[in-house]
CSV table of C-alpha atoms in Angstrom, one decimal:
chain,number,residue,atom,x,y,z
A,800,MET,CA,64.7,-4.2,211.2
A,801,GLU,CA,66.2,-6.2,208.3
A,802,MET,CA,64.5,-6.1,204.9
A,803,GLY,CA,65.0,-9.9,204.7
A,804,SER,CA,62.2,-10.4,207.2
A,805,LEU,CA,59.9,-8.3,205.1
A,806,PHE,CA,60.7,-10.4,202.0
A,807,ASP,CA,60.3,-13.7,203.9
A,808,ASN,CA,56.8,-12.7,205.1
A,809,SER,CA,55.9,-11.6,201.5
A,810,LYS,CA,57.0,-15.0,200.2
A,811,GLU,CA,55.0,-16.7,203.0
A,812,LEU,CA,51.9,-14.7,202.0
A,813,ASP,CA,52.2,-15.9,198.4
A,814,ARG,CA,52.6,-19.5,199.5
A,815,LEU,CA,49.5,-19.3,201.8
A,816,ARG,CA,47.4,-17.9,199.0
A,817,LYS,CA,48.5,-20.5,196.5
A,818,GLU,CA,47.7,-23.3,199.0
A,819,GLN,CA,44.3,-21.7,199.6
A,820,GLU,CA,43.6,-21.8,195.9
A,821,ASP,CA,44.5,-25.5,195.9
A,822,VAL,CA,42.2,-26.2,198.9
A,823,HIS,CA,39.3,-24.2,197.4
A,824,GLY,CA,39.8,-26.1,194.2
A,825,GLU,CA,39.3,-29.4,196.1
A,826,ILE,CA,36.3,-28.0,197.8
A,827,ASP,CA,34.7,-27.0,194.5
A,828,LYS,CA,35.2,-30.5,193.1
A,829,ILE,CA,33.3,-32.1,196.1
A,830,HIS,CA,30.6,-29.5,195.8
A,831,LYS,CA,30.1,-30.3,192.1
A,832,LYS,CA,30.1,-34.1,192.8
A,833,LEU,CA,27.5,-33.7,195.5
A,834,GLN,CA,25.3,-31.4,193.4
A,835,SER,CA,25.5,-33.8,190.4
A,836,ASN,CA,24.7,-36.8,192.5
A,837,PRO,CA,22.9,-35.9,195.8
A,838,GLU,CA,22.1,-39.6,196.4
A,839,VAL,CA,25.7,-40.3,197.2
A,840,VAL,CA,25.2,-38.6,200.6
A,841,THR,CA,23.1,-41.5,201.8
A,842,GLU,CA,25.8,-44.0,200.9
A,843,LYS,CA,29.0,-44.8,202.7
A,844,LEU,CA,30.9,-42.9,200.0
A,845,GLY,CA,28.9,-39.8,201.0
A,846,ASP,CA,30.2,-40.0,204.5
A,847,ASN,CA,33.8,-40.0,203.3
A,848,LEU,CA,33.1,-37.0,201.0
A,849,LEU,CA,31.5,-35.1,203.8
A,850,SER,CA,34.4,-35.8,206.2
A,851,LYS,CA,36.9,-34.8,203.5
A,852,LEU,CA,34.9,-31.6,202.8
A,853,ARG,CA,34.8,-30.7,206.5
A,854,SER,CA,38.6,-31.3,206.7
A,855,LEU,CA,39.1,-29.0,203.7
A,856,TYR,CA,37.0,-26.3,205.3
A,857,VAL,CA,39.1,-26.6,208.5
A,858,GLN,CA,42.3,-26.3,206.4
A,859,ALA,CA,40.9,-23.4,204.5
A,860,LYS,CA,40.0,-21.6,207.8
A,861,GLU,CA,43.5,-22.1,209.2
A,862,LEU,CA,45.1,-20.9,206.0
A,863,SER,CA,42.9,-17.8,206.0
A,864,GLU,CA,43.8,-17.1,209.6
A,865,ASN,CA,47.5,-17.5,208.8
A,866,GLU,CA,47.1,-15.2,205.8
A,867,ALA,CA,45.6,-12.6,208.1
A,868,ASN,CA,48.4,-12.9,210.6
A,869,VAL,CA,51.1,-12.6,208.0
A,870,SER,CA,49.3,-9.7,206.4
A,871,ASN,CA,49.2,-7.9,209.7
A,872,ALA,CA,52.9,-8.6,210.3
A,873,LEU,CA,53.7,-7.2,206.9
A,874,MET,CA,51.6,-4.0,207.5
A,875,SER,CA,53.4,-3.5,210.9
A,876,GLN,CA,56.8,-3.9,209.2
A,877,LEU,CA,55.9,-1.5,206.5
A,878,ASP,CA,54.5,1.0,209.0
A,879,ALA,CA,57.8,0.8,210.9
A,880,LEU,CA,59.8,1.4,207.8
A,881,LEU,CA,57.7,4.3,206.8
A,882,GLN,CA,57.9,5.8,210.3
A,883,SER,CA,61.7,5.3,210.3
A,884,GLY,CA,62.1,7.0,206.9
A,885,LEU,CA,59.8,9.9,208.0
A,886,SER,CA,61.7,10.4,211.2
A,887,ALA,CA,65.0,10.5,209.4
A,888,ALA,CA,63.6,13.1,207.0
A,889,GLN,CA,62.2,15.1,209.9
A,890,ARG,CA,65.5,14.9,211.7
A,891,LYS,CA,67.4,16.1,208.7
A,892,LYS,CA,65.0,19.0,208.2
A,893,ILE,CA,65.3,19.9,211.9
A,894,GLU,CA,69.1,19.8,211.7
A,895,VAL,CA,69.2,22.0,208.6
A,896,ASN,CA,66.8,24.5,210.2
A,897,GLU,CA,68.9,24.6,213.4
A,898,GLN,CA,72.1,25.1,211.4
A,899,LYS,CA,70.4,27.9,209.5
A,900,LYS,CA,69.1,29.5,212.7
A,901,LYS,CA,72.5,29.4,214.3
A,902,ARG,CA,74.1,30.9,211.1
A,903,MET,CA,71.5,33.6,210.9
A,904,LYS,CA,72.0,34.4,214.6
A,905,ALA,CA,75.7,34.6,214.2
A,906,ASP,CA,75.4,36.7,211.1
A,907,SER,CA,73.0,39.1,212.9
A,908,GLU,CA,75.6,39.6,215.6
A,909,ILE,CA,78.2,40.8,213.1
A,910,PRO,CA,77.9,44.6,212.7
A,911,ARG,CA,76.7,46.0,209.4
A,912,PHE,CA,75.4,49.5,208.7
A,913,SER,CA,74.9,51.6,211.8
A,914,PRO,CA,71.5,50.6,213.3
A,915,ALA,CA,71.3,54.0,215.1
A,916,GLY,CA,70.9,55.9,211.9
A,917,SER,CA,67.8,56.3,209.8
A,918,MET,CA,67.2,54.4,206.6
A,919,ARG,CA,68.1,57.6,204.7
A,920,SER,CA,71.4,57.9,206.4
A,921,GLN,CA,72.1,54.2,205.8
A,922,LEU,CA,71.4,54.7,202.1
A,923,GLU,CA,73.7,57.7,202.0
A,924,GLN,CA,76.4,55.6,203.7
A,925,ALA,CA,75.9,52.8,201.2
A,926,ALA,CA,76.1,55.2,198.2
A,927,SER,CA,79.3,56.7,199.6
A,928,LEU,CA,81.0,53.3,199.5
A,929,LYS,CA,81.5,53.3,195.7
A,930,GLY,CA,85.0,52.4,194.9
A,931,GLU,CA,85.6,51.2,198.5
A,932,GLN,CA,86.3,47.7,199.6
A,933,VAL,CA,83.7,46.0,201.8
A,934,ALA,CA,83.0,42.5,203.2
A,935,ALA,CA,80.3,40.6,201.2
A,936,ARG,CA,78.5,37.3,201.7
A,937,VAL,CA,78.2,35.9,198.2
A,938,THR,CA,76.2,32.8,199.1
A,939,HIS,CA,72.4,32.5,199.4
A,940,ASP,CA,70.6,32.3,202.7
A,941,ASP,CA,69.8,28.6,202.3
A,942,ALA,CA,73.4,27.7,201.4
A,943,GLU,CA,75.0,25.0,203.6
A,944,LYS,CA,78.2,27.1,204.0
A,945,ASP,CA,78.7,30.9,204.0
A,946,GLU,CA,81.3,32.5,201.8
A,947,TRP,CA,82.5,36.0,202.6
A,948,PHE,CA,85.0,37.9,200.4
A,949,VAL,CA,86.6,41.3,200.3
A,950,VAL,CA,85.0,43.0,197.3
A,951,LYS,CA,85.0,46.4,195.6
A,952,VAL,CA,81.8,48.4,195.4
A,953,MET,CA,81.1,49.3,191.8
A,954,HIS,CA,77.6,50.7,192.2
A,955,PHE,CA,74.7,51.0,194.6
A,956,ASP,CA,71.1,51.1,193.5
A,957,ARG,CA,69.2,53.3,196.1
A,958,GLU,CA,65.8,52.3,194.9
A,959,ALA,CA,66.4,48.5,195.0
A,960,LYS,CA,68.9,48.8,197.9
A,961,VAL,CA,71.3,46.5,196.0
A,962,PHE,CA,75.1,46.6,195.6
A,963,GLU,CA,77.0,45.7,192.5
A,964,VAL,CA,80.4,44.5,193.7
A,965,LEU,CA,83.5,43.0,192.1
A,966,ASP,CA,85.7,40.3,193.5
A,967,GLU,CA,89.0,41.6,192.2
A,968,GLU,CA,91.0,38.4,193.0
A,969,PRO,CA,90.4,35.7,190.4
A,970,GLY,CA,90.4,32.0,191.4
A,971,ASP,CA,93.3,29.6,191.5
A,972,ASP,CA,92.7,28.1,188.1
A,973,GLU,CA,94.0,29.8,184.9
A,974,GLU,CA,90.5,30.3,183.4
A,975,SER,CA,89.1,32.1,186.5
A,976,THR,CA,88.2,35.7,186.1
A,977,GLN,CA,87.1,38.5,188.3
A,978,LYS,CA,83.5,37.9,189.4
A,979,LYS,CA,80.7,40.4,189.8
A,980,TYR,CA,77.8,40.0,192.3
A,981,LYS,CA,74.6,41.9,192.9
A,982,LEU,CA,73.9,41.7,196.7
A,983,PRO,CA,71.4,43.3,199.1
A,984,MET,CA,72.5,45.6,201.9
A,985,THR,CA,72.1,42.8,204.4
A,986,ARG,CA,75.0,40.9,202.8
A,987,ILE,CA,77.4,43.9,202.9
A,988,ILE,CA,79.6,45.0,205.8
A,989,PRO,CA,81.5,48.3,205.4
A,990,PHE,CA,85.1,48.4,206.7
A,991,PRO,CA,86.3,51.1,209.1
A,992,LYS,CA,88.1,53.9,207.3
A,993,ARG,CA,91.9,53.7,207.5
A,994,GLY,CA,93.4,56.1,210.0
A,995,ASP,CA,90.0,57.2,211.3
A,996,PRO,CA,89.4,55.9,214.9
A,997,SER,CA,85.9,57.4,214.9
A,998,SER,CA,84.8,54.9,212.2
A,999,THR,CA,85.7,51.9,214.2
A,1000,GLN,CA,83.5,50.0,216.6
A,1001,ASP,CA,84.1,48.5,220.0
A,1002,PHE,CA,84.2,44.8,219.9
A,1003,PRO,CA,83.8,43.1,223.3
A,1004,LEU,CA,85.5,39.9,224.1
A,1005,GLY,CA,83.6,36.9,222.6
A,1006,ARG,CA,82.0,39.0,219.9
A,1007,PRO,CA,81.6,37.2,216.5
A,1008,VAL,CA,83.5,39.1,213.8
A,1009,LEU,CA,84.9,38.5,210.3
A,1010,ALA,CA,88.6,38.3,209.8
A,1011,VAL,CA,90.7,38.3,206.6
A,1012,TYR,CA,92.9,35.5,205.6
A,1013,PRO,CA,96.4,37.1,205.1
A,1014,GLY,CA,97.2,37.7,201.4
A,1015,THR,CA,93.7,36.9,200.2
A,1016,THR,CA,90.3,38.4,199.8
A,1017,ALA,CA,88.6,35.5,201.7
A,1018,LEU,CA,87.0,36.1,205.1
A,1019,TYR,CA,86.3,33.7,207.9
A,1020,LYS,CA,84.3,33.9,211.0
A,1021,ALA,CA,86.2,34.5,214.2
A,1022,THR,CA,85.7,35.5,217.8
A,1023,VAL,CA,87.3,38.5,219.5
A,1024,VAL,CA,89.9,37.4,222.1
A,1025,ASN,CA,91.7,40.8,222.3
A,1026,ASN,CA,89.9,44.1,221.7
A,1027,ARG,CA,92.9,46.5,221.5
A,1028,LYS,CA,92.4,49.0,218.7
A,1029,LEU,CA,95.0,49.2,216.0
A,1030,PHE,CA,94.9,51.7,213.2
A,1031,ALA,CA,97.1,51.9,210.1
A,1032,GLY,CA,99.3,54.9,210.1
A,1033,VAL,CA,98.6,55.8,213.8
């Protein structure tokens, strides 16, 4: 629906109201003349005034009905615009929620700390990662895009269950420096220990994983297409 139609109806409503004011003004003049000189009704001039008065009432009635029709049309147009805007907002909200659900589902399928162990063993594993490199998601849960990096664990707070990690690779610009992040355990994925086959997991074909861009600390989401195990130094 074009906004031009809405504006046209709005102008028409203004015109009808102005014309009604003019008609009501003519009606008031005849009323005053009849009130000031009631005898005129019995004369021929009175017949003309009464006929004109009736005609003005008919015109006023038509204008009033037209005003009601245009007002109803305007309300329908505004309702349609409001509904359209609301639907767009709802669709956007649904799309964002769906993307968030898909992202959370994909993230949940990427292995983190061993779920078989108790919380105590997970905390011990987390504490043992000091000085080690891990995968970390540095963006918030409601971010449009996920950013994963290879970072170094500087400290783990057992009480708060929070890692302090360092991105050792600065950005591309000259002013970039190493960044530190404080992240919960849910955003950290330990790497398998080099040369230790027992620390690796089996990844079936089609399993979502994180892969490292060669020569960088950036990670990207990938899917397993070959699950042969390869170990450094083996």
